[in-house]
Coordinates of C-alpha atoms in Angstrom, one line a residue:
M1 CA -0.8 -28.1 -132.9
K2 CA -3.0 -31.0 -133.6
W3 CA -5.3 -28.6 -135.5
L4 CA -2.2 -27.3 -137.7
T5 CA -1.2 -31.0 -138.2
F6 CA -4.8 -31.7 -139.3
T7 CA -5.1 -29.0 -141.3
F8 CA -2.0 -29.6 -143.4
L9 CA -2.8 -33.1 -143.8
T10 CA -6.4 -32.3 -145.3
F11 CA -4.7 -30.2 -147.7
V12 CA -2.3 -32.5 -149.0
L13 CA -4.7 -35.0 -149.3
I14 CA -6.8 -32.6 -151.2
L15 CA -4.1 -31.9 -153.5
L16 CA -3.0 -35.3 -154.2
L17 CA -6.7 -36.3 -155.1
W18 CA -6.7 -33.2 -157.6
A19 CA -3.7 -34.3 -159.0
T20 CA -4.6 -37.9 -159.8
S21 CA -7.8 -36.6 -161.3
D22 CA -5.5 -35.4 -164.2
L23 CA -3.9 -38.7 -164.8
P24 CA -5.3 -40.8 -168.0
S25 CA -7.5 -43.9 -167.0
R26 CA -5.7 -47.2 -166.2
A27 CA -5.5 -49.6 -169.3
N28 CA -6.4 -46.9 -171.6
P29 CA -5.0 -47.7 -175.1
Q30 CA -5.0 -44.0 -176.2
S31 CA -3.1 -43.0 -173.3
P32 CA 0.1 -41.2 -173.9
A33 CA 2.4 -43.8 -172.9
N34 CA 0.6 -46.3 -175.1
V35 CA 0.4 -44.1 -178.0
H36 CA 3.7 -42.6 -178.3
L37 CA 6.1 -44.2 -175.9
S38 CA 5.2 -47.9 -176.5
P39 CA 5.8 -48.2 -180.2
E40 CA 8.8 -46.5 -180.2
F41 CA 10.5 -48.4 -177.5
T42 CA 9.5 -51.6 -179.2
K43 CA 10.9 -50.3 -182.6
L44 CA 14.1 -49.0 -181.1
T45 CA 14.6 -52.2 -179.0
E46 CA 14.7 -54.5 -181.9
T47 CA 16.7 -52.1 -184.4
E48 CA 19.3 -50.4 -182.2
I49 CA 19.8 -52.4 -178.8
H50 CA 19.8 -55.9 -180.0
V51 CA 18.8 -57.3 -176.4
P52 CA 16.4 -60.4 -176.7
N53 CA 14.3 -59.5 -173.8
I54 CA 12.4 -55.9 -174.2
V55 CA 11.8 -55.6 -170.6
S56 CA 15.5 -55.7 -169.8
A57 CA 16.5 -53.3 -172.7
I58 CA 13.7 -50.8 -171.5
L59 CA 14.9 -51.0 -168.0
A60 CA 18.5 -50.7 -168.7
D61 CA 18.8 -48.9 -171.6
F62 CA 15.8 -46.5 -172.2
R63 CA 15.1 -46.0 -168.2
G64 CA 18.4 -46.4 -167.0
Y65 CA 18.8 -43.3 -165.0
D66 CA 15.4 -44.0 -163.3
T67 CA 16.2 -47.3 -162.2
L68 CA 19.6 -46.4 -161.1
G69 CA 17.3 -43.8 -159.1
E70 CA 15.0 -46.4 -157.8
T71 CA 17.8 -48.8 -156.5
F72 CA 19.3 -45.8 -154.6
V73 CA 16.4 -45.2 -153.0
I74 CA 15.8 -48.7 -152.1
F75 CA 19.6 -48.9 -150.9
T76 CA 19.1 -45.8 -148.7
A77 CA 15.9 -47.0 -147.1
G78 CA 17.6 -50.5 -146.1
L79 CA 20.8 -48.5 -145.0
A80 CA 18.4 -46.5 -143.0
V81 CA 16.7 -49.6 -141.2
L82 CA 19.7 -51.2 -140.5
L83 CA 21.1 -48.6 -138.9
V84 CA 18.0 -47.5 -137.0
L85 CA 17.8 -51.4 -135.9
G86 CA 21.5 -52.0 -135.5
S87 CA 21.9 -48.9 -132.9
H88 CA 19.2 -50.2 -130.7
G89 CA 21.2 -53.6 -129.4
R90 CA 24.4 -51.4 -128.5
K91 CA 25.1 -50.3 -124.9
K92 CA 27.6 -48.1 -123.7
K93 CA 30.4 -49.2 -121.4
D94 CA 31.1 -47.8 -118.2
P95 CA 34.8 -46.6 -118.3
R96 CA 34.7 -47.2 -114.4
K97 CA 33.8 -51.0 -114.6
K98 CA 36.6 -53.1 -115.7

């Protein structure tokens, strides 16, 4: 069983390394996000959204569903932690004892 786990984790590591090799380099001004998305978001924020803070406009309007999904994941993780830690201290009462 350990051999299967090791093989699977090695495969996942190789897959992740291969996938990250296709990402654009960090702080590259010619990356697709900097060339296509950033100017469009900046232009639309000023003309259509009318929000003074550009970060709030992008997070709330353009990426609203993404932000909602991230909030849901954090809420679910917090709830899971509370359930795991909260159930540890409870003890069942013996119905025979009063």
